[in-house]
């Protein structure tokens, strides 16, 4: 049994008992071959819930600080995140975006599942923000289909992305997957910025319909900076 299988066997039942997650449309995820899961990002535990509700292992980029802690909590986080598929990348440097993109490309070229939050950061207020075009570059470079998904209710379970998750009435989680999106019509156009924006906006439109969130055509990082 791999560490991923062990973690799912250990924590999967606990997740179902505490939060009774509804998982809708999981059959849209291909059983084999490369696929990109692209969704909204409400709170920290999104990246804990997603790997536990998908049969295939989901690889995703995470901050390297999640795996460098020396305390017991830090070590447990590192054990969990690296076990479920997180690949630590230093995204703060000037080359962080390129490193993340190349890592995602490698995962997909190996025929695996790559998860990404196109907003680039957690939503500051529960609304859905403009997607960054890395998602478009990945699907056009690799030919991998994009399965949009929506996290619903995780922000009520862990408001503000901090502290222990809360349980109780009104805190049920839903993870909803849409049908795969094929962008092969844009083959060879991964350097066209208009195509990249069109593909990204189409993905975000599907995420919006799945989540029911209000859409804001501004980058979440800009909204956070202006609110600071």
PDB file of C-alpha atoms in Angstrom:
ATOM      1  CA  UNK A   1       0.000   0.000   0.000  1.00  0.00           C
ATOM      2  CA  UNK A   2       1.408   3.396  -1.008  1.00  0.00           C
ATOM      3  CA  UNK A   3       1.411   6.359   1.367  1.00  0.00           C
ATOM      4  CA  UNK A   4      -1.339   7.945  -0.751  1.00  0.00           C
ATOM      5  CA  UNK A   5      -3.531   4.841  -0.395  1.00  0.00           C
ATOM      6  CA  UNK A   6      -2.807   4.694   3.334  1.00  0.00           C
ATOM      7  CA  UNK A   7      -3.771   8.356   3.847  1.00  0.00           C
ATOM      8  CA  UNK A   8      -7.021   7.883   1.903  1.00  0.00           C
ATOM      9  CA  UNK A   9      -7.876   4.746   3.866  1.00  0.00           C
ATOM     10  CA  UNK A  10      -7.123   6.537   7.141  1.00  0.00           C
ATOM     11  CA  UNK A  11      -8.625   9.985   6.567  1.00  0.00           C
ATOM     12  CA  UNK A  12     -11.266   9.331   3.909  1.00  0.00           C
ATOM     13  CA  UNK A  13     -13.766   7.775   6.351  1.00  0.00           C
ATOM     14  CA  UNK A  14     -13.078  10.547   8.880  1.00  0.00           C
ATOM     15  CA  UNK A  15     -13.823  13.185   6.242  1.00  0.00           C
ATOM     16  CA  UNK A  16     -17.112  11.472   5.393  1.00  0.00           C
ATOM     17  CA  UNK A  17     -18.164  11.255   9.051  1.00  0.00           C
ATOM     18  CA  UNK A  18     -17.282  14.851   9.988  1.00  0.00           C
ATOM     19  CA  UNK A  19     -18.367  16.766   6.886  1.00  0.00           C
ATOM     20  CA  UNK A  20     -20.604  14.342   4.939  1.00  0.00           C
ATOM     21  CA  UNK A  21     -19.188  15.623   1.646  1.00  0.00           C
ATOM     22  CA  UNK A  22     -21.318  15.445  -1.453  1.00  0.00           C
ATOM     23  CA  UNK A  23     -19.222  14.521  -4.469  1.00  0.00           C
ATOM     24  CA  UNK A  24     -20.971  15.183  -7.753  1.00  0.00           C
ATOM     25  CA  UNK A  25     -19.778  14.402 -11.270  1.00  0.00           C
ATOM     26  CA  UNK A  26     -16.631  12.504 -10.269  1.00  0.00           C
ATOM     27  CA  UNK A  27     -17.335  10.172 -13.187  1.00  0.00           C
ATOM     28  CA  UNK A  28     -16.252  13.012 -15.497  1.00  0.00           C
ATOM     29  CA  UNK A  29     -12.624  12.466 -14.469  1.00  0.00           C
ATOM     30  CA  UNK A  30     -11.004  10.078 -16.989  1.00  0.00           C
ATOM     31  CA  UNK A  31      -9.834   6.831 -15.443  1.00  0.00           C
ATOM     32  CA  UNK A  32      -6.449   7.044 -17.118  1.00  0.00           C
ATOM     33  CA  UNK A  33      -4.242   9.451 -19.021  1.00  0.00           C
ATOM     34  CA  UNK A  34      -3.342  13.077 -18.326  1.00  0.00           C
ATOM     35  CA  UNK A  35      -6.038  15.390 -17.019  1.00  0.00           C
ATOM     36  CA  UNK A  36      -6.098  18.840 -15.426  1.00  0.00           C
ATOM     37  CA  UNK A  37      -8.484  19.519 -12.544  1.00  0.00           C
ATOM     38  CA  UNK A  38      -9.131  23.271 -12.386  1.00  0.00           C
ATOM     39  CA  UNK A  39     -11.272  24.835  -9.697  1.00  0.00           C
ATOM     40  CA  UNK A  40     -11.982  27.629  -7.258  1.00  0.00           C
ATOM     41  CA  UNK A  41     -10.007  28.158  -4.078  1.00  0.00           C
ATOM     42  CA  UNK A  42     -11.836  29.234  -0.939  1.00  0.00           C
ATOM     43  CA  UNK A  43      -9.714  28.105   1.987  1.00  0.00           C
ATOM     44  CA  UNK A  44      -6.662  26.128   3.077  1.00  0.00           C
ATOM     45  CA  UNK A  45      -8.425  22.783   3.438  1.00  0.00           C
ATOM     46  CA  UNK A  46      -9.454  22.723  -0.243  1.00  0.00           C
ATOM     47  CA  UNK A  47      -6.109  21.052  -0.939  1.00  0.00           C
ATOM     48  CA  UNK A  48      -6.819  18.482   1.778  1.00  0.00           C
ATOM     49  CA  UNK A  49     -10.335  17.665   0.623  1.00  0.00           C
ATOM     50  CA  UNK A  50      -9.709  17.345  -3.132  1.00  0.00           C
ATOM     51  CA  UNK A  51      -7.194  14.444  -2.982  1.00  0.00           C
ATOM     52  CA  UNK A  52      -9.478  12.510  -0.634  1.00  0.00           C
ATOM     53  CA  UNK A  53     -12.554  12.577  -2.904  1.00  0.00           C
ATOM     54  CA  UNK A  54     -10.836  11.626  -6.185  1.00  0.00           C
ATOM     55  CA  UNK A  55      -9.939   8.002  -6.903  1.00  0.00           C
ATOM     56  CA  UNK A  56      -6.785   8.861  -8.852  1.00  0.00           C
ATOM     57  CA  UNK A  57      -3.895  10.579  -7.126  1.00  0.00           C
ATOM     58  CA  UNK A  58      -3.954  14.331  -7.742  1.00  0.00           C
ATOM     59  CA  UNK A  59      -0.601  16.091  -7.999  1.00  0.00           C
ATOM     60  CA  UNK A  60      -0.525  19.811  -7.325  1.00  0.00           C
ATOM     61  CA  UNK A  61       1.851  22.658  -6.588  1.00  0.00           C
ATOM     62  CA  UNK A  62       2.147  23.892  -3.013  1.00  0.00           C
ATOM     63  CA  UNK A  63       4.230  26.391  -1.109  1.00  0.00           C
ATOM     64  CA  UNK A  64       7.494  24.872   0.047  1.00  0.00           C
ATOM     65  CA  UNK A  65       6.797  26.261   3.529  1.00  0.00           C
ATOM     66  CA  UNK A  66       4.141  23.548   3.908  1.00  0.00           C
ATOM     67  CA  UNK A  67       6.839  20.877   4.032  1.00  0.00           C
ATOM     68  CA  UNK A  68       9.709  22.634   5.803  1.00  0.00           C
ATOM     69  CA  UNK A  69       8.256  23.013   9.300  1.00  0.00           C
ATOM     70  CA  UNK A  70      10.306  21.420  12.080  1.00  0.00           C
ATOM     71  CA  UNK A  71       7.547  21.253  14.703  1.00  0.00           C
ATOM     72  CA  UNK A  72       5.276  18.220  15.107  1.00  0.00           C
ATOM     73  CA  UNK A  73       2.521  20.081  13.257  1.00  0.00           C
ATOM     74  CA  UNK A  74       4.956  20.982  10.471  1.00  0.00           C
ATOM     75  CA  UNK A  75       6.127  17.396  10.112  1.00  0.00           C
ATOM     76  CA  UNK A  76       2.571  16.078  10.014  1.00  0.00           C
ATOM     77  CA  UNK A  77       1.683  18.611   7.306  1.00  0.00           C
ATOM     78  CA  UNK A  78       4.729  17.597   5.279  1.00  0.00           C
ATOM     79  CA  UNK A  79       3.842  13.901   5.650  1.00  0.00           C
ATOM     80  CA  UNK A  80       0.263  14.506   4.524  1.00  0.00           C
ATOM     81  CA  UNK A  81       0.853  16.889   1.644  1.00  0.00           C
ATOM     82  CA  UNK A  82       3.771  15.050   0.077  1.00  0.00           C
ATOM     83  CA  UNK A  83       1.863  11.802   0.560  1.00  0.00           C
ATOM     84  CA  UNK A  84      -1.259  12.928  -1.293  1.00  0.00           C
ATOM     85  CA  UNK A  85       0.659  14.480  -4.175  1.00  0.00           C
ATOM     86  CA  UNK A  86       1.813  17.980  -3.345  1.00  0.00           C
ATOM     87  CA  UNK A  87       4.989  19.070  -5.121  1.00  0.00           C
ATOM     88  CA  UNK A  88       6.696  21.882  -3.173  1.00  0.00           C
ATOM     89  CA  UNK A  89       7.861  24.831  -5.263  1.00  0.00           C
ATOM     90  CA  UNK A  90       9.265  28.192  -4.171  1.00  0.00           C
ATOM     91  CA  UNK A  91       6.745  30.472  -5.904  1.00  0.00           C
ATOM     92  CA  UNK A  92       7.949  33.702  -4.365  1.00  0.00           C
ATOM     93  CA  UNK A  93      10.984  34.103  -6.585  1.00  0.00           C
ATOM     94  CA  UNK A  94      10.970  35.577 -10.067  1.00  0.00           C
ATOM     95  CA  UNK A  95      11.096  32.130 -11.613  1.00  0.00           C
ATOM     96  CA  UNK A  96       8.440  30.607  -9.383  1.00  0.00           C
ATOM     97  CA  UNK A  97       5.700  30.767 -12.012  1.00  0.00           C
ATOM     98  CA  UNK A  98       7.886  29.119 -14.635  1.00  0.00           C
ATOM     99  CA  UNK A  99       8.901  26.353 -12.202  1.00  0.00           C
ATOM    100  CA  UNK A 100       5.256  25.668 -11.366  1.00  0.00           C
ATOM    101  CA  UNK A 101       4.314  25.551 -15.053  1.00  0.00           C
ATOM    102  CA  UNK A 102       7.119  23.172 -15.954  1.00  0.00           C
ATOM    103  CA  UNK A 103       6.292  20.947 -12.984  1.00  0.00           C
ATOM    104  CA  UNK A 104       2.675  20.728 -14.098  1.00  0.00           C
ATOM    105  CA  UNK A 105       3.756  19.930 -17.641  1.00  0.00           C
ATOM    106  CA  UNK A 106       5.982  17.101 -16.430  1.00  0.00           C
ATOM    107  CA  UNK A 107       3.180  15.599 -14.335  1.00  0.00           C
ATOM    108  CA  UNK A 108       0.797  15.646 -17.306  1.00  0.00           C
ATOM    109  CA  UNK A 109       3.350  14.239 -19.734  1.00  0.00           C
ATOM    110  CA  UNK A 110       3.670  11.299 -17.327  1.00  0.00           C
ATOM    111  CA  UNK A 111      -0.060  10.658 -17.785  1.00  0.00           C
ATOM    112  CA  UNK A 112      -1.088  11.783 -14.299  1.00  0.00           C
ATOM    113  CA  UNK A 113      -3.706  14.104 -12.790  1.00  0.00           C
ATOM    114  CA  UNK A 114      -2.663  17.690 -12.091  1.00  0.00           C
ATOM    115  CA  UNK A 115      -4.772  19.962  -9.894  1.00  0.00           C
ATOM    116  CA  UNK A 116      -4.640  23.729 -10.205  1.00  0.00           C
ATOM    117  CA  UNK A 117      -6.419  26.794  -8.856  1.00  0.00           C
ATOM    118  CA  UNK A 118      -6.395  29.266 -11.786  1.00  0.00           C
ATOM    119  CA  UNK A 119      -7.088  32.216  -9.447  1.00  0.00           C
ATOM    120  CA  UNK A 120      -3.563  31.710  -8.114  1.00  0.00           C
ATOM    121  CA  UNK A 121      -4.522  32.310  -4.482  1.00  0.00           C
ATOM    122  CA  UNK A 122      -7.460  31.915  -2.120  1.00  0.00           C
ATOM    123  CA  UNK A 123     -10.464  34.141  -2.709  1.00  0.00           C
ATOM    124  CA  UNK A 124     -10.434  37.037  -0.212  1.00  0.00           C
ATOM    125  CA  UNK A 125     -14.228  37.241   0.040  1.00  0.00           C
ATOM    126  CA  UNK A 126     -15.836  34.089  -1.347  1.00  0.00           C
ATOM    127  CA  UNK A 127     -16.243  35.446  -4.879  1.00  0.00           C
ATOM    128  CA  UNK A 128     -14.589  33.934  -7.957  1.00  0.00           C
ATOM    129  CA  UNK A 129     -11.728  35.973  -9.385  1.00  0.00           C
ATOM    130  CA  UNK A 130     -10.057  36.211 -12.776  1.00  0.00           C
ATOM    131  CA  UNK A 131      -8.002  33.185 -13.765  1.00  0.00           C
ATOM    132  CA  UNK A 132      -4.338  33.309 -14.652  1.00  0.00           C
ATOM    133  CA  UNK A 133      -3.355  31.880 -18.025  1.00  0.00           C
ATOM    134  CA  UNK A 134      -1.062  29.121 -16.722  1.00  0.00           C
ATOM    135  CA  UNK A 135      -4.032  26.750 -16.970  1.00  0.00           C
ATOM    136  CA  UNK A 136      -4.357  27.552 -20.680  1.00  0.00           C
ATOM    137  CA  UNK A 137      -0.650  27.056 -21.311  1.00  0.00           C
ATOM    138  CA  UNK A 138      -0.755  23.647 -19.651  1.00  0.00           C
ATOM    139  CA  UNK A 139      -3.694  22.290 -21.626  1.00  0.00           C
ATOM    140  CA  UNK A 140      -2.390  23.647 -24.943  1.00  0.00           C
ATOM    141  CA  UNK A 141       1.179  22.413 -24.368  1.00  0.00           C
ATOM    142  CA  UNK A 142       0.144  18.899 -23.317  1.00  0.00           C
ATOM    143  CA  UNK A 143      -3.233  18.309 -24.947  1.00  0.00           C
ATOM    144  CA  UNK A 144      -4.630  17.245 -21.568  1.00  0.00           C
ATOM    145  CA  UNK A 145      -8.378  17.822 -21.091  1.00  0.00           C
ATOM    146  CA  UNK A 146      -9.524  20.176 -18.340  1.00  0.00           C
ATOM    147  CA  UNK A 147     -12.131  18.995 -15.832  1.00  0.00           C
ATOM    148  CA  UNK A 148     -13.523  22.046 -13.997  1.00  0.00           C
ATOM    149  CA  UNK A 149     -14.532  21.618 -10.382  1.00  0.00           C
ATOM    150  CA  UNK A 150     -16.073  23.669  -7.593  1.00  0.00           C
ATOM    151  CA  UNK A 151     -15.463  23.607  -3.870  1.00  0.00           C
ATOM    152  CA  UNK A 152     -18.641  24.608  -2.050  1.00  0.00           C
ATOM    153  CA  UNK A 153     -18.855  25.165   1.692  1.00  0.00           C
ATOM    154  CA  UNK A 154     -15.198  24.728   2.616  1.00  0.00           C
ATOM    155  CA  UNK A 155     -15.030  28.409   3.574  1.00  0.00           C
ATOM    156  CA  UNK A 156     -17.789  27.824   6.142  1.00  0.00           C
ATOM    157  CA  UNK A 157     -15.844  24.894   7.551  1.00  0.00           C
ATOM    158  CA  UNK A 158     -12.628  26.913   7.800  1.00  0.00           C
ATOM    159  CA  UNK A 159     -13.415  30.658   7.603  1.00  0.00           C
ATOM    160  CA  UNK A 160     -10.444  32.795   6.662  1.00  0.00           C
ATOM    161  CA  UNK A 161      -8.331  29.723   5.940  1.00  0.00           C
ATOM    162  CA  UNK A 162      -7.057  29.572   9.511  1.00  0.00           C
ATOM    163  CA  UNK A 163      -7.612  27.449  12.559  1.00  0.00           C
ATOM    164  CA  UNK A 164      -9.077  23.993  12.930  1.00  0.00           C
ATOM    165  CA  UNK A 165     -11.986  23.045  10.654  1.00  0.00           C
ATOM    166  CA  UNK A 166     -15.407  23.498  12.248  1.00  0.00           C
ATOM    167  CA  UNK A 167     -18.106  20.877  12.259  1.00  0.00           C
ATOM    168  CA  UNK A 168     -21.825  21.211  12.781  1.00  0.00           C
ATOM    169  CA  UNK A 169     -25.078  22.158  11.016  1.00  0.00           C
ATOM    170  CA  UNK A 170     -24.695  24.169   7.822  1.00  0.00           C
ATOM    171  CA  UNK A 171     -21.073  23.133   7.321  1.00  0.00           C
ATOM    172  CA  UNK A 172     -21.470  20.375   4.774  1.00  0.00           C
ATOM    173  CA  UNK A 173     -18.955  20.322   1.913  1.00  0.00           C
ATOM    174  CA  UNK A 174     -19.798  19.754  -1.747  1.00  0.00           C
ATOM    175  CA  UNK A 175     -17.219  19.016  -4.448  1.00  0.00           C
ATOM    176  CA  UNK A 176     -18.749  19.278  -7.922  1.00  0.00           C
ATOM    177  CA  UNK A 177     -16.993  18.228 -11.143  1.00  0.00           C
ATOM    178  CA  UNK A 178     -18.021  19.284 -14.636  1.00  0.00           C
ATOM    179  CA  UNK A 179     -17.583  17.579 -17.988  1.00  0.00           C
ATOM    180  CA  UNK A 180     -14.078  17.561 -19.548  1.00  0.00           C
ATOM    181  CA  UNK A 181     -13.202  20.543 -21.720  1.00  0.00           C
ATOM    182  CA  UNK A 182     -11.249  19.907 -24.920  1.00  0.00           C
ATOM    183  CA  UNK A 183      -9.165  22.744 -26.351  1.00  0.00           C
ATOM    184  CA  UNK A 184      -7.530  20.839 -29.205  1.00  0.00           C
ATOM    185  CA  UNK A 185      -9.000  23.417 -31.627  1.00  0.00           C
ATOM    186  CA  UNK A 186      -6.257  25.751 -30.405  1.00  0.00           C
ATOM    187  CA  UNK A 187      -3.431  23.272 -30.997  1.00  0.00           C
ATOM    188  CA  UNK A 188      -0.108  25.032 -31.583  1.00  0.00           C
ATOM    189  CA  UNK A 189      -1.364  28.387 -30.281  1.00  0.00           C
ATOM    190  CA  UNK A 190       0.029  28.242 -26.753  1.00  0.00           C
ATOM    191  CA  UNK A 191       1.968  31.489 -27.309  1.00  0.00           C
ATOM    192  CA  UNK A 192      -1.007  33.525 -28.498  1.00  0.00           C
ATOM    193  CA  UNK A 193      -2.038  35.705 -25.552  1.00  0.00           C
ATOM    194  CA  UNK A 194      -5.558  36.193 -26.889  1.00  0.00           C
ATOM    195  CA  UNK A 195      -6.060  32.449 -27.164  1.00  0.00           C
ATOM    196  CA  UNK A 196      -4.613  31.925 -23.689  1.00  0.00           C
ATOM    197  CA  UNK A 197      -7.047  34.462 -22.244  1.00  0.00           C
ATOM    198  CA  UNK A 198     -10.003  32.948 -24.132  1.00  0.00           C
ATOM    199  CA  UNK A 199      -9.200  29.430 -22.888  1.00  0.00           C
ATOM    200  CA  UNK A 200      -8.709  30.624 -19.317  1.00  0.00           C
ATOM    201  CA  UNK A 201     -11.968  32.590 -19.335  1.00  0.00           C
ATOM    202  CA  UNK A 202     -13.850  29.576 -20.687  1.00  0.00           C
ATOM    203  CA  UNK A 203     -12.512  27.408 -17.861  1.00  0.00           C
ATOM    204  CA  UNK A 204     -13.460  30.027 -15.264  1.00  0.00           C
ATOM    205  CA  UNK A 205     -16.929  30.344 -16.772  1.00  0.00           C
ATOM    206  CA  UNK A 206     -17.499  26.632 -16.168  1.00  0.00           C
ATOM    207  CA  UNK A 207     -16.119  26.881 -12.623  1.00  0.00           C
ATOM    208  CA  UNK A 208     -18.502  29.783 -11.968  1.00  0.00           C
ATOM    209  CA  UNK A 209     -21.508  27.788 -13.155  1.00  0.00           C
ATOM    210  CA  UNK A 210     -20.506  24.825 -10.994  1.00  0.00           C
ATOM    211  CA  UNK A 211     -19.856  26.896  -7.859  1.00  0.00           C
ATOM    212  CA  UNK A 212     -22.609  29.516  -8.175  1.00  0.00           C
ATOM    213  CA  UNK A 213     -20.126  32.214  -7.131  1.00  0.00           C
ATOM    214  CA  UNK A 214     -20.259  35.829  -8.208  1.00  0.00           C
ATOM    215  CA  UNK A 215     -17.489  36.486 -10.737  1.00  0.00           C
ATOM    216  CA  UNK A 216     -15.072  39.406 -10.452  1.00  0.00           C
ATOM    217  CA  UNK A 217     -12.949  40.223 -13.515  1.00  0.00           C
ATOM    218  CA  UNK A 218      -9.939  41.216 -11.389  1.00  0.00           C
ATOM    219  CA  UNK A 219      -7.016  39.158 -10.145  1.00  0.00           C
ATOM    220  CA  UNK A 220      -7.470  38.043  -6.534  1.00  0.00           C
ATOM    221  CA  UNK A 221      -3.939  39.183  -5.667  1.00  0.00           C
ATOM    222  CA  UNK A 222      -4.820  42.717  -6.781  1.00  0.00           C
ATOM    223  CA  UNK A 223      -8.026  42.680  -4.743  1.00  0.00           C
ATOM    224  CA  UNK A 224      -6.087  41.574  -1.670  1.00  0.00           C
ATOM    225  CA  UNK A 225      -3.460  44.268  -2.168  1.00  0.00           C
ATOM    226  CA  UNK A 226      -6.073  46.999  -2.517  1.00  0.00           C
ATOM    227  CA  UNK A 227      -7.870  45.816   0.614  1.00  0.00           C
ATOM    228  CA  UNK A 228      -4.693  45.755   2.705  1.00  0.00           C
TER     229      UNK A 228
END
